[in-house]
Amino acid sequence: MQTPAQSSSTDENEITLGIGMGPLKFGASMDEVRALMGEPEEIEESEDDDEFEHQAWNYLEEGYSLYFDREDDYRLSCIETDHPGIRLYGEAIHGKSPEEIQALMKRHGHEQSEVEKMDTGEMRLSYEKEMIDLYFDEEQLQFVNFGVFINDDLEVQWPA
């Protein structure tokens, strides 16, 4: 029987922009992800009319969704998480305000952000170059969606 990963580990939930999160690296094959994470609780296939054909592997207990695009040979290209232990640049970020996140990003040289108010009342803070979207509800970070870097020619930049 598999035991859930201990959330006390700080690197396990550390987001590394353009690279991945903890041991999960962008570019990993489905088999590599399965070896690291075990079987997902559910696998979602993209709709026929979706712009990108993909599979989403949902690890509901851990609070992760992992995305594999067909165009990228079903390699891991995007992670979405609402895990309470998520960290960025070594700082716990879950529940932080948009201003705190912007200050953190600015301290690390990321100043180009875009803010969008959603119809549902949530707010999205996006850093396009860094390929990260942060979603807030009532001024608190709820979940993060981040992916592999893409250059100006729209080519995927897999981590080495």
PDB file of C-alpha atoms in Angstrom:
ATOM      1  CA  MET A   1       0.000   0.000   0.000  1.00  0.00           C
ATOM      2  CA  GLN A   2       1.324   3.431  -0.888  1.00  0.00           C
ATOM      3  CA  THR A   3       1.470   6.038   1.819  1.00  0.00           C
ATOM      4  CA  PRO A   4       0.763   9.639   0.806  1.00  0.00           C
ATOM      5  CA  ALA A   5       3.858  11.766   0.461  1.00  0.00           C
ATOM      6  CA  GLN A   6       4.682  13.706   3.581  1.00  0.00           C
ATOM      7  CA  SER A   7       3.821  17.382   3.140  1.00  0.00           C
ATOM      8  CA  SER A   8       6.595  18.356   5.544  1.00  0.00           C
ATOM      9  CA  SER A   9       9.077  18.104   2.690  1.00  0.00           C
ATOM     10  CA  THR A  10       9.766  21.607   1.485  1.00  0.00           C
ATOM     11  CA  ASP A  11      11.207  20.775  -1.939  1.00  0.00           C
ATOM     12  CA  GLU A  12       8.384  18.448  -2.900  1.00  0.00           C
ATOM     13  CA  ASN A  13       6.023  21.403  -3.367  1.00  0.00           C
ATOM     14  CA  GLU A  14       8.635  23.911  -4.526  1.00  0.00           C
ATOM     15  CA  ILE A  15       7.701  25.443  -7.866  1.00  0.00           C
ATOM     16  CA  THR A  16      10.705  26.028 -10.104  1.00  0.00           C
ATOM     17  CA  LEU A  17       9.573  28.244 -12.980  1.00  0.00           C
ATOM     18  CA  GLY A  18      10.036  26.586 -16.362  1.00  0.00           C
ATOM     19  CA  ILE A  19      11.351  23.388 -14.728  1.00  0.00           C
ATOM     20  CA  GLY A  20       8.531  21.841 -12.693  1.00  0.00           C
ATOM     21  CA  MET A  21       7.666  21.214  -9.059  1.00  0.00           C
ATOM     22  CA  GLY A  22       9.762  19.187  -6.652  1.00  0.00           C
ATOM     23  CA  PRO A  23      10.730  15.918  -8.355  1.00  0.00           C
ATOM     24  CA  LEU A  24       8.194  16.501 -11.185  1.00  0.00           C
ATOM     25  CA  LYS A  25      10.047  17.914 -14.173  1.00  0.00           C
ATOM     26  CA  PHE A  26       8.499  19.267 -17.359  1.00  0.00           C
ATOM     27  CA  GLY A  27       9.228  16.933 -20.244  1.00  0.00           C
ATOM     28  CA  ALA A  28       8.785  13.798 -18.122  1.00  0.00           C
ATOM     29  CA  SER A  29       6.990  10.937 -19.868  1.00  0.00           C
ATOM     30  CA  MET A  30       3.743   9.511 -18.516  1.00  0.00           C
ATOM     31  CA  ASP A  31       5.667   6.438 -17.327  1.00  0.00           C
ATOM     32  CA  GLU A  32       8.180   8.599 -15.451  1.00  0.00           C
ATOM     33  CA  VAL A  33       5.356  10.546 -13.783  1.00  0.00           C
ATOM     34  CA  ARG A  34       3.538   7.315 -12.887  1.00  0.00           C
ATOM     35  CA  ALA A  35       6.757   5.964 -11.305  1.00  0.00           C
ATOM     36  CA  LEU A  36       7.049   9.129  -9.178  1.00  0.00           C
ATOM     37  CA  MET A  37       3.407   9.759  -8.324  1.00  0.00           C
ATOM     38  CA  GLY A  38       1.618   6.429  -8.716  1.00  0.00           C
ATOM     39  CA  GLU A  39      -1.688   6.101 -10.567  1.00  0.00           C
ATOM     40  CA  PRO A  40      -3.834   9.251 -10.788  1.00  0.00           C
ATOM     41  CA  GLU A  41      -7.289   9.110  -9.190  1.00  0.00           C
ATOM     42  CA  GLU A  42      -8.760  10.270 -12.475  1.00  0.00           C
ATOM     43  CA  ILE A  43      -7.636  10.916 -16.034  1.00  0.00           C
ATOM     44  CA  GLU A  44      -9.489  13.499 -18.119  1.00  0.00           C
ATOM     45  CA  GLU A  45      -9.269  13.585 -21.893  1.00  0.00           C
ATOM     46  CA  SER A  46      -9.580  16.925 -23.678  1.00  0.00           C
ATOM     47  CA  GLU A  47     -12.822  17.673 -25.491  1.00  0.00           C
ATOM     48  CA  ASP A  48     -12.864  17.265 -29.279  1.00  0.00           C
ATOM     49  CA  ASP A  49     -13.193  21.007 -29.761  1.00  0.00           C
ATOM     50  CA  ASP A  50     -10.268  21.865 -27.451  1.00  0.00           C
ATOM     51  CA  GLU A  51      -7.467  23.770 -29.132  1.00  0.00           C
ATOM     52  CA  PHE A  52      -4.882  21.388 -27.635  1.00  0.00           C
ATOM     53  CA  GLU A  53      -5.424  17.661 -27.316  1.00  0.00           C
ATOM     54  CA  HIS A  54      -4.268  16.640 -23.880  1.00  0.00           C
ATOM     55  CA  GLN A  55      -4.735  14.396 -20.901  1.00  0.00           C
ATOM     56  CA  ALA A  56      -5.058  15.734 -17.376  1.00  0.00           C
ATOM     57  CA  TRP A  57      -4.011  13.404 -14.586  1.00  0.00           C
ATOM     58  CA  ASN A  58      -5.723  14.391 -11.358  1.00  0.00           C
ATOM     59  CA  TYR A  59      -4.200  13.495  -8.016  1.00  0.00           C
ATOM     60  CA  LEU A  60      -7.122  14.772  -5.965  1.00  0.00           C
ATOM     61  CA  GLU A  61      -5.792  13.848  -2.545  1.00  0.00           C
ATOM     62  CA  GLU A  62      -2.505  15.669  -3.164  1.00  0.00           C
ATOM     63  CA  GLY A  63      -4.192  18.603  -4.923  1.00  0.00           C
ATOM     64  CA  TYR A  64      -2.342  18.279  -8.260  1.00  0.00           C
ATOM     65  CA  SER A  65      -3.455  18.153 -11.880  1.00  0.00           C
ATOM     66  CA  LEU A  66      -0.752  17.252 -14.379  1.00  0.00           C
ATOM     67  CA  TYR A  67      -1.180  18.032 -18.081  1.00  0.00           C
ATOM     68  CA  PHE A  68       0.268  16.084 -20.984  1.00  0.00           C
ATOM     69  CA  ASP A  69      -0.215  17.574 -24.484  1.00  0.00           C
ATOM     70  CA  ARG A  70      -0.449  15.329 -27.529  1.00  0.00           C
ATOM     71  CA  GLU A  71       1.521  17.919 -29.504  1.00  0.00           C
ATOM     72  CA  ASP A  72       4.418  17.406 -27.062  1.00  0.00           C
ATOM     73  CA  ASP A  73       4.329  13.583 -27.336  1.00  0.00           C
ATOM     74  CA  TYR A  74       2.347  13.480 -24.082  1.00  0.00           C
ATOM     75  CA  ARG A  75       5.218  14.816 -22.017  1.00  0.00           C
ATOM     76  CA  LEU A  76       4.447  16.728 -18.820  1.00  0.00           C
ATOM     77  CA  SER A  77       3.979  20.362 -19.852  1.00  0.00           C
ATOM     78  CA  CYS A  78       1.791  21.981 -17.191  1.00  0.00           C
ATOM     79  CA  ILE A  79       0.980  21.582 -13.494  1.00  0.00           C
ATOM     80  CA  GLU A  80      -1.960  22.995 -11.597  1.00  0.00           C
ATOM     81  CA  THR A  81      -2.022  22.810  -7.817  1.00  0.00           C
ATOM     82  CA  ASP A  82      -3.934  24.053  -4.819  1.00  0.00           C
ATOM     83  CA  HIS A  83      -1.690  22.170  -2.384  1.00  0.00           C
ATOM     84  CA  PRO A  84      -1.452  24.189   0.856  1.00  0.00           C
ATOM     85  CA  GLY A  85       2.315  23.573   0.977  1.00  0.00           C
ATOM     86  CA  ILE A  86       3.172  25.147  -2.397  1.00  0.00           C
ATOM     87  CA  ARG A  87       6.303  27.254  -2.382  1.00  0.00           C
ATOM     88  CA  LEU A  88       7.906  29.643  -4.822  1.00  0.00           C
ATOM     89  CA  TYR A  89      11.466  30.896  -4.354  1.00  0.00           C
ATOM     90  CA  GLY A  90      11.489  29.081  -1.023  1.00  0.00           C
ATOM     91  CA  GLU A  91       8.445  30.928   0.342  1.00  0.00           C
ATOM     92  CA  ALA A  92       5.076  29.378   1.165  1.00  0.00           C
ATOM     93  CA  ILE A  93       2.594  31.172  -1.109  1.00  0.00           C
ATOM     94  CA  HIS A  94      -0.817  29.549  -0.527  1.00  0.00           C
ATOM     95  CA  GLY A  95      -3.209  32.113   0.975  1.00  0.00           C
ATOM     96  CA  LYS A  96      -0.963  35.109   0.197  1.00  0.00           C
ATOM     97  CA  SER A  97      -2.408  38.311  -1.239  1.00  0.00           C
ATOM     98  CA  PRO A  98      -1.830  39.448  -4.842  1.00  0.00           C
ATOM     99  CA  GLU A  99       0.407  42.246  -3.511  1.00  0.00           C
ATOM    100  CA  GLU A 100       2.571  39.790  -1.563  1.00  0.00           C
ATOM    101  CA  ILE A 101       2.964  37.585  -4.645  1.00  0.00           C
ATOM    102  CA  GLN A 102       3.791  40.587  -6.868  1.00  0.00           C
ATOM    103  CA  ALA A 103       6.414  41.714  -4.332  1.00  0.00           C
ATOM    104  CA  LEU A 104       7.921  38.195  -4.260  1.00  0.00           C
ATOM    105  CA  MET A 105       8.035  38.034  -8.054  1.00  0.00           C
ATOM    106  CA  LYS A 106       9.527  41.529  -8.267  1.00  0.00           C
ATOM    107  CA  ARG A 107      12.288  40.580  -5.790  1.00  0.00           C
ATOM    108  CA  HIS A 108      13.217  37.844  -8.280  1.00  0.00           C
ATOM    109  CA  GLY A 109      13.193  40.113 -11.334  1.00  0.00           C
ATOM    110  CA  HIS A 110       9.692  39.386 -12.668  1.00  0.00           C
ATOM    111  CA  GLU A 111       7.848  42.654 -13.121  1.00  0.00           C
ATOM    112  CA  GLN A 112       5.623  42.115 -16.196  1.00  0.00           C
ATOM    113  CA  SER A 113       2.321  40.933 -14.775  1.00  0.00           C
ATOM    114  CA  GLU A 114      -1.245  41.101 -15.935  1.00  0.00           C
ATOM    115  CA  VAL A 115      -4.281  41.157 -13.634  1.00  0.00           C
ATOM    116  CA  GLU A 116      -7.694  39.933 -14.730  1.00  0.00           C
ATOM    117  CA  LYS A 117     -10.906  39.934 -12.716  1.00  0.00           C
ATOM    118  CA  MET A 118     -12.963  36.849 -13.533  1.00  0.00           C
ATOM    119  CA  ASP A 119     -16.756  36.952 -13.903  1.00  0.00           C
ATOM    120  CA  THR A 120     -17.012  34.662 -10.889  1.00  0.00           C
ATOM    121  CA  GLY A 121     -15.279  37.226  -8.658  1.00  0.00           C
ATOM    122  CA  GLU A 122     -11.875  35.566  -8.568  1.00  0.00           C
ATOM    123  CA  MET A 123      -8.767  37.324  -9.785  1.00  0.00           C
ATOM    124  CA  ARG A 124      -5.971  35.976 -11.954  1.00  0.00           C
ATOM    125  CA  LEU A 125      -2.424  37.287 -11.783  1.00  0.00           C
ATOM    126  CA  SER A 126      -0.438  36.185 -14.846  1.00  0.00           C
ATOM    127  CA  TYR A 127       3.244  36.320 -15.685  1.00  0.00           C
ATOM    128  CA  GLU A 128       3.242  35.384 -19.356  1.00  0.00           C
ATOM    129  CA  LYS A 129       7.011  35.130 -19.866  1.00  0.00           C
ATOM    130  CA  GLU A 130       7.348  33.011 -16.718  1.00  0.00           C
ATOM    131  CA  MET A 131       4.372  30.828 -17.777  1.00  0.00           C
ATOM    132  CA  ILE A 132       2.571  31.092 -14.436  1.00  0.00           C
ATOM    133  CA  ASP A 133      -1.002  32.049 -13.541  1.00  0.00           C
ATOM    134  CA  LEU A 134      -1.966  32.591  -9.913  1.00  0.00           C
ATOM    135  CA  TYR A 135      -5.643  32.552  -8.929  1.00  0.00           C
ATOM    136  CA  PHE A 136      -7.006  34.456  -5.935  1.00  0.00           C
ATOM    137  CA  ASP A 137     -10.335  34.458  -4.183  1.00  0.00           C
ATOM    138  CA  GLU A 138     -11.061  37.156  -1.602  1.00  0.00           C
ATOM    139  CA  GLU A 139      -7.452  38.391  -1.852  1.00  0.00           C
ATOM    140  CA  GLN A 140      -5.970  34.972  -1.027  1.00  0.00           C
ATOM    141  CA  LEU A 141      -4.003  32.734  -3.368  1.00  0.00           C
ATOM    142  CA  GLN A 142      -6.075  29.593  -4.005  1.00  0.00           C
ATOM    143  CA  PHE A 143      -4.264  27.771  -6.797  1.00  0.00           C
ATOM    144  CA  VAL A 144      -1.438  28.067  -9.300  1.00  0.00           C
ATOM    145  CA  ASN A 145      -1.142  26.900 -12.896  1.00  0.00           C
ATOM    146  CA  PHE A 146       2.350  26.893 -14.392  1.00  0.00           C
ATOM    147  CA  GLY A 147       4.045  25.359 -17.383  1.00  0.00           C
ATOM    148  CA  VAL A 148       7.146  24.761 -19.399  1.00  0.00           C
ATOM    149  CA  PHE A 149       8.715  27.889 -20.939  1.00  0.00           C
ATOM    150  CA  ILE A 150       7.965  28.765 -24.546  1.00  0.00           C
ATOM    151  CA  ASN A 151      10.287  31.040 -26.514  1.00  0.00           C
ATOM    152  CA  ASP A 152       9.316  33.952 -28.806  1.00  0.00           C
ATOM    153  CA  ASP A 153       9.085  31.514 -31.746  1.00  0.00           C
ATOM    154  CA  LEU A 154       6.504  29.503 -29.742  1.00  0.00           C
ATOM    155  CA  GLU A 155       8.932  26.599 -29.324  1.00  0.00           C
ATOM    156  CA  VAL A 156       8.777  24.613 -26.088  1.00  0.00           C
ATOM    157  CA  GLN A 157      11.940  25.013 -23.992  1.00  0.00           C
ATOM    158  CA  TRP A 158      12.231  21.677 -22.175  1.00  0.00           C
ATOM    159  CA  PRO A 159      14.449  21.813 -19.095  1.00  0.00           C
ATOM    160  CA  ALA A 160      17.827  20.129 -19.579  1.00  0.00           C
TER     161      ALA A 160
END
